[in-house]
Coordinates of N, CA and C in Angstrom, one line a residue:
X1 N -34.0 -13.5 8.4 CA -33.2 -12.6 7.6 C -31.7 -12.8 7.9
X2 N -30.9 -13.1 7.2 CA -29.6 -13.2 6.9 C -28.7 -11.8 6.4
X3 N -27.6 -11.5 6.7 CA -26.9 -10.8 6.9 C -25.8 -10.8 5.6
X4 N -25.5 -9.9 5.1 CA -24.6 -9.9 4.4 C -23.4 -8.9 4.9
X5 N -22.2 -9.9 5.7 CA -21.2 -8.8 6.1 C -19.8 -8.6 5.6
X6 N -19.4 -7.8 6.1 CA -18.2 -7.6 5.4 C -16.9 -8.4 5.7
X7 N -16.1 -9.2 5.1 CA -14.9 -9.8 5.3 C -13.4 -9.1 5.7
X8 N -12.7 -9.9 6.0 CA -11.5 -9.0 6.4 C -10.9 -8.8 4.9
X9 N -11.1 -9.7 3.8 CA -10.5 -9.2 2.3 C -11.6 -8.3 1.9
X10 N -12.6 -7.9 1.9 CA -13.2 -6.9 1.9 C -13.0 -5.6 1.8
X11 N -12.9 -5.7 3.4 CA -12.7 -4.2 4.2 C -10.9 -3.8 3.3
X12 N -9.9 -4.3 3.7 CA -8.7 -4.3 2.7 C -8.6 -4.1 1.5
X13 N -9.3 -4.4 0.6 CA -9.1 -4.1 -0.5 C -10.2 -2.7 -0.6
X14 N -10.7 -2.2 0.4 CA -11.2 -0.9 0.4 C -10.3 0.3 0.7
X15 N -9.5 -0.5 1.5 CA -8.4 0.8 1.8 C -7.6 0.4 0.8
X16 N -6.8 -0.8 0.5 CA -6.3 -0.7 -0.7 C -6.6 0.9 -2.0
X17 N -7.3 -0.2 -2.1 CA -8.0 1.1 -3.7 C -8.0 2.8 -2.7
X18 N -8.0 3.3 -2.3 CA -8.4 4.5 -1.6 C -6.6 4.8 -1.3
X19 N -5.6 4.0 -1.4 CA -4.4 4.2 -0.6 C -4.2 4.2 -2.3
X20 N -4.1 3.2 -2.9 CA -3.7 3.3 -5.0 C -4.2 4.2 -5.4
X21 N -5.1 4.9 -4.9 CA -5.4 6.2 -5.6 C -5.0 7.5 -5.7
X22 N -4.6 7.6 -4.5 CA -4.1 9.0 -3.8 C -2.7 8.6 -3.3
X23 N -2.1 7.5 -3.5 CA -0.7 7.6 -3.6 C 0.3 7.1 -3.8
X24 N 1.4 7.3 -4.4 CA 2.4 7.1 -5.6 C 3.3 5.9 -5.4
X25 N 2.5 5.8 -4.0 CA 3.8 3.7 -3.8 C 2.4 2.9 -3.6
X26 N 3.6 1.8 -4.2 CA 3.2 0.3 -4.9 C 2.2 0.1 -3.3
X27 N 0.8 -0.2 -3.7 CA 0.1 -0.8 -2.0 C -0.3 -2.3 -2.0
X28 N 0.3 -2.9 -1.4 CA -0.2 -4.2 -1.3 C -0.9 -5.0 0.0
X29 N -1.0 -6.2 -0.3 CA -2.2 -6.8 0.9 C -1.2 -8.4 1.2
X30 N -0.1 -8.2 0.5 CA 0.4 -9.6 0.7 C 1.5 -8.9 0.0
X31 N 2.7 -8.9 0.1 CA 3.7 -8.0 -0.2 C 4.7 -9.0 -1.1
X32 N 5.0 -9.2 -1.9 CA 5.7 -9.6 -3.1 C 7.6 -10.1 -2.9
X33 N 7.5 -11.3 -2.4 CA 9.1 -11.6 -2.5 C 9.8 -10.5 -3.2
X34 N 10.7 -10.0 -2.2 CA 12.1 -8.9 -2.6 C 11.5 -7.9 -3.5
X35 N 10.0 -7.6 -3.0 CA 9.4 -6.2 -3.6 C 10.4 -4.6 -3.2
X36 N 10.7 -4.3 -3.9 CA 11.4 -3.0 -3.4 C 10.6 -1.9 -2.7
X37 N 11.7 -1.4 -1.4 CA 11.1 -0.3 -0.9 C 11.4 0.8 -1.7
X38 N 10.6 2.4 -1.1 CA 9.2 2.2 -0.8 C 8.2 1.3 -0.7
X39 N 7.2 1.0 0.3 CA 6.2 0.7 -0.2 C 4.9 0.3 1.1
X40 N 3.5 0.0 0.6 CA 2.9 0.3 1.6 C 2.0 -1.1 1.5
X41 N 1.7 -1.9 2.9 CA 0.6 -2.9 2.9 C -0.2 -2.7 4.6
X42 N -1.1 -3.3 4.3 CA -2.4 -3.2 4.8 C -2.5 -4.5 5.6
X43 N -3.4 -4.8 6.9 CA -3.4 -5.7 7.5 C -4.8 -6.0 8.6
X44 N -5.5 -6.4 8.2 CA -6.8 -6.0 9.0 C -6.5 -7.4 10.4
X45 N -6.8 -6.5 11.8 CA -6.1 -7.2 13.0 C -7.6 -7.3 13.5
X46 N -8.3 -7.0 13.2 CA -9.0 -7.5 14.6 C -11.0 -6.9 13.9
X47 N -12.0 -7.9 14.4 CA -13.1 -7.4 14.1 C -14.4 -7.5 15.6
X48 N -14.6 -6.6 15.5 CA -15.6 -6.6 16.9 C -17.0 -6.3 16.8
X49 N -17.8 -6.5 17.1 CA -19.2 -6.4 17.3 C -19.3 -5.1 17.7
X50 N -20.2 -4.3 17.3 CA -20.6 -3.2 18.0 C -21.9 -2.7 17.6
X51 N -22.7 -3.5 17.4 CA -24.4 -3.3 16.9 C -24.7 -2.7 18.3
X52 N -25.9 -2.3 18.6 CA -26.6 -1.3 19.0 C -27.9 -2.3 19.2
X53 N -28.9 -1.1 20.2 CA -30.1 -1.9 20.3 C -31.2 -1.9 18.7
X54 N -30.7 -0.9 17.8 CA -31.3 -0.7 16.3 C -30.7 -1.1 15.2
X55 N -29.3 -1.2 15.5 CA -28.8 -1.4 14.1 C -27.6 -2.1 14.1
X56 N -27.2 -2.8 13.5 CA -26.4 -4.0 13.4 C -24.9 -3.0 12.3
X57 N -23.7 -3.5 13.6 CA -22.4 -2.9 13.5 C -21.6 -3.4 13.6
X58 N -20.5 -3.4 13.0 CA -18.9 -3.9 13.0 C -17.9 -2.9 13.0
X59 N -16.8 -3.3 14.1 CA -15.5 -1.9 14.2 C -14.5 -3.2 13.6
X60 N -13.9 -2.7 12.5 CA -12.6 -3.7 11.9 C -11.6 -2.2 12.6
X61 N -10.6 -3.1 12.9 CA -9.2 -2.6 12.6 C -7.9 -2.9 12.2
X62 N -7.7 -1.6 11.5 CA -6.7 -2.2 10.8 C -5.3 -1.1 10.7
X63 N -4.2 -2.5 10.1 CA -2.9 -1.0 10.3 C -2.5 -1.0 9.3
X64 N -1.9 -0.5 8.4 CA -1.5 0.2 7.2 C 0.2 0.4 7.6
X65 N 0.6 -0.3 7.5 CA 2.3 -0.5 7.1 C 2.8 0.3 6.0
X66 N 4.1 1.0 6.5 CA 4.8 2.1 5.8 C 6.1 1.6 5.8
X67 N 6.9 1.3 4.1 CA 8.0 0.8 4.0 C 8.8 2.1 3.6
X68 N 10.1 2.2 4.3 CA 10.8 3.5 3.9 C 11.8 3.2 2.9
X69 N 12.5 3.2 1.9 CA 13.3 2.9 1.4 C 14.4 2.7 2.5
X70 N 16.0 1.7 2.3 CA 16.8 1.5 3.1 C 17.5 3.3 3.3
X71 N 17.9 3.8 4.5 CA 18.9 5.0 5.1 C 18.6 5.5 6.6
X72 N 19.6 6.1 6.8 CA 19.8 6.9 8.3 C 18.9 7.7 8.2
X73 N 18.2 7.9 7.1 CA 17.5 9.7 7.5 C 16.1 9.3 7.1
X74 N 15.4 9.7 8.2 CA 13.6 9.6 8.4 C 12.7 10.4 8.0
X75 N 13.4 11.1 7.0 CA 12.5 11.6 6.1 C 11.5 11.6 4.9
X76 N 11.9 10.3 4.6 CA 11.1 9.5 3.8 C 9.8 9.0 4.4
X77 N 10.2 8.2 5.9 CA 8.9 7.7 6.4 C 8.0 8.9 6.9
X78 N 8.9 9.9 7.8 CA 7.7 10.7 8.0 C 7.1 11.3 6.8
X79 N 7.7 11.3 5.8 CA 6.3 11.9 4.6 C 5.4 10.9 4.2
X80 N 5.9 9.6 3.8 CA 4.9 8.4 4.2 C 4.0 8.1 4.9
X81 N 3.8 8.6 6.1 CA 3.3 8.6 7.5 C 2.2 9.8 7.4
X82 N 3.0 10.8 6.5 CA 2.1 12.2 6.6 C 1.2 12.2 5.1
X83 N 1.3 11.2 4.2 CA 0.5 10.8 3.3 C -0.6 9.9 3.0
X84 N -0.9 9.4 3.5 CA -1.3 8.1 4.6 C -2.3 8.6 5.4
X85 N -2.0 9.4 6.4 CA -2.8 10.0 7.1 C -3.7 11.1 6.2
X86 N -3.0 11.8 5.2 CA -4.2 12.5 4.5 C -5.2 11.9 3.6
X87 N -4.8 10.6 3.3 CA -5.6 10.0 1.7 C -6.7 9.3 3.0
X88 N -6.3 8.4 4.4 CA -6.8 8.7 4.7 C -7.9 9.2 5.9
X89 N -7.9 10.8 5.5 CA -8.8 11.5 5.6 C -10.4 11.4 4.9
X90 N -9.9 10.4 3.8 CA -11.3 10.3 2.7 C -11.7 9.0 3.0
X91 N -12.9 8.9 2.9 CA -13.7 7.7 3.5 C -14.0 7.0 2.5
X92 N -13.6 5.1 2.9 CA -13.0 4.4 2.8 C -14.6 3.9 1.5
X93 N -14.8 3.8 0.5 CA -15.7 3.3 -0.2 C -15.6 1.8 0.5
X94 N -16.8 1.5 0.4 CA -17.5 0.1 0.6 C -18.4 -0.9 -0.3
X95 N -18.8 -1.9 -0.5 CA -19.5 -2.3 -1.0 C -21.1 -1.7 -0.9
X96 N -21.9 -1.8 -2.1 CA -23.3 -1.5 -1.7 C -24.0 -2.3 -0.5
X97 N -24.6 -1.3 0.6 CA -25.6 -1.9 1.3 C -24.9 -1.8 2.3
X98 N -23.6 -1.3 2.3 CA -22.7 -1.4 3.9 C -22.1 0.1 3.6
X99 N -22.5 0.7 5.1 CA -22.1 2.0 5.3 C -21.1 2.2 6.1
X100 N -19.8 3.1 5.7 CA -18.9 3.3 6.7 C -19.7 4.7 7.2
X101 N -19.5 4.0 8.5 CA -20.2 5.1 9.3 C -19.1 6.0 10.3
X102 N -18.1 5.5 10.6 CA -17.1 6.2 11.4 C -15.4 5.0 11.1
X103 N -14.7 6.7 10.6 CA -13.2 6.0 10.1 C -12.5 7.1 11.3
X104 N -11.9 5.8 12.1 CA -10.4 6.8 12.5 C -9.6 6.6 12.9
X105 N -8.3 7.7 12.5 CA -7.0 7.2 12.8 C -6.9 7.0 15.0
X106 N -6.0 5.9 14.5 CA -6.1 5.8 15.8 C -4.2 6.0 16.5
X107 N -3.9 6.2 15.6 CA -2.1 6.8 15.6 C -1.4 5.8 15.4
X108 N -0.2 6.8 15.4 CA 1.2 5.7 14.4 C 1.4 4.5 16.1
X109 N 1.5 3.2 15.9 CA 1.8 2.2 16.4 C 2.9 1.8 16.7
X110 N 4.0 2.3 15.8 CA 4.9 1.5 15.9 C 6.1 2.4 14.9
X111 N 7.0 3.1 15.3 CA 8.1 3.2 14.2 C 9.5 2.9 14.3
X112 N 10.3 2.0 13.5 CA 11.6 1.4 13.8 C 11.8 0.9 12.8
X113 N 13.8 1.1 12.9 CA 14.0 1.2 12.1 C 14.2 -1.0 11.7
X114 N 14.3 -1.0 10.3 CA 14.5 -3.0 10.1 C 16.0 -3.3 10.4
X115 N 16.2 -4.3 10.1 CA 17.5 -5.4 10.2 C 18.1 -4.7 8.9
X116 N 17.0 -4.2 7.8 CA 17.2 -4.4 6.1 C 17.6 -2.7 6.5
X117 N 17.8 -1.4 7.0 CA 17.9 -0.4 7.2 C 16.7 0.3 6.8
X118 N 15.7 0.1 6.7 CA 14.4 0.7 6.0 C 13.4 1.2 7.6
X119 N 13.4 2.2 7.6 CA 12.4 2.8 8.0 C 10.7 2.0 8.1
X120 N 10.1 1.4 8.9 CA 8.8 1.0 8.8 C 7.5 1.6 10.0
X121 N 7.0 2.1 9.9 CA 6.0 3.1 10.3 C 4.8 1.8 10.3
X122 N 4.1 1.7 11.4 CA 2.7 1.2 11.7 C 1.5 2.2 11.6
X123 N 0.5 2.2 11.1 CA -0.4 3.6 11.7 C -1.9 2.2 12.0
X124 N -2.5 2.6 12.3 CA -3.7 2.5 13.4 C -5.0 3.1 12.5
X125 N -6.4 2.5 12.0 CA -7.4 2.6 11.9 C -8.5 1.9 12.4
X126 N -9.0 2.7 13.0 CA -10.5 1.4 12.9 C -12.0 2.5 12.1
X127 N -12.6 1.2 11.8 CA -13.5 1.8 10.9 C -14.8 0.8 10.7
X128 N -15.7 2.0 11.4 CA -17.3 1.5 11.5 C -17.9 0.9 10.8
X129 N -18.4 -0.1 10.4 CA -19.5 -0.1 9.1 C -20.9 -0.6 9.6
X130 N -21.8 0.1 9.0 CA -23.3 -0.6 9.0 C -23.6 -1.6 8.5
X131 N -24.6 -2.2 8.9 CA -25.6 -3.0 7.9 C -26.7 -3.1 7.8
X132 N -27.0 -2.1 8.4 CA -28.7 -1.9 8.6 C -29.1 -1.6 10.1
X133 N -30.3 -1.4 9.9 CA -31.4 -1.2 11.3 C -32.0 -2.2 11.6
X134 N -32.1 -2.8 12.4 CA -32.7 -3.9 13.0 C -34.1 -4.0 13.3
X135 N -35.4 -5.0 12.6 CA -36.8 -4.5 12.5 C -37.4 -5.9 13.5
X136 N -38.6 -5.5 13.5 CA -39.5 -6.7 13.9 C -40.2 -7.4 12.7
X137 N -40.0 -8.5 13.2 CA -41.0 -9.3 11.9 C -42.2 -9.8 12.7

């Protein structure tokens, strides 16, 4: 039996679509020569094993980049930061046959300010997915 798992463009374009849905800046996965801030991209860093003696599992994580528009005042990113965190709150659709079984924030990573004066906020997910139960043949 062969596996069908999930990719790191996969799992991204899952938060993608879940991030375009529920909120009002441009989200990207490869961010667009002299794209204007606002704006938000996605970066899946790392994939681990985490099957079980029954069932066959993967922990992706990934960070979600927050671009603030260029200023002195951080109130842009923190509502950024605080929008983000609620969209999400909703779990991450997946492809058929692969279950997210545990999404979580794992906190903001990183916030400072750029060279360009823009505010950039890091946040932290990782997120379970199944692929089944593992049988005897």
């Amino acid at each position: 039996m062969m596996l069908k798992k999930l990719g790191f463009a996969e799992i991204a374009a899952a938060i993608l679509h879940t991030l375009r849905k529920h909120t009002k800046y441009p989200c990207y996965d490869a961010v667009p020569e002299n794209a204007p801030s606002p704006l938000i991209f996605v970066e899946i860093v790392n994939k681990q094993d985490s099957s079980t003696k029954t069932m066959y599992k993967e922990t992706f994580t990934a960070y979600v980049h927050a671009i603030a528009a260029p200023s002195d005042c951080r109130t842009e990113i923190y509502s950024m930061i605080k929008i983000i965190e609620e969209t999400l709150t909703e779990r991450v659709a997946l492809p058929k046959g692969i279950t997210n079984i545990l999404q979580t924030e794992t906190g903001v990573q990183a916030l400072h300010q750029d060279e360009t004066g823009e505010f950039h906020a890091v946040l932290g997910y990782e997120i379970m997915v199944s692929y089944g139960f593992k049988t005897k043949i």
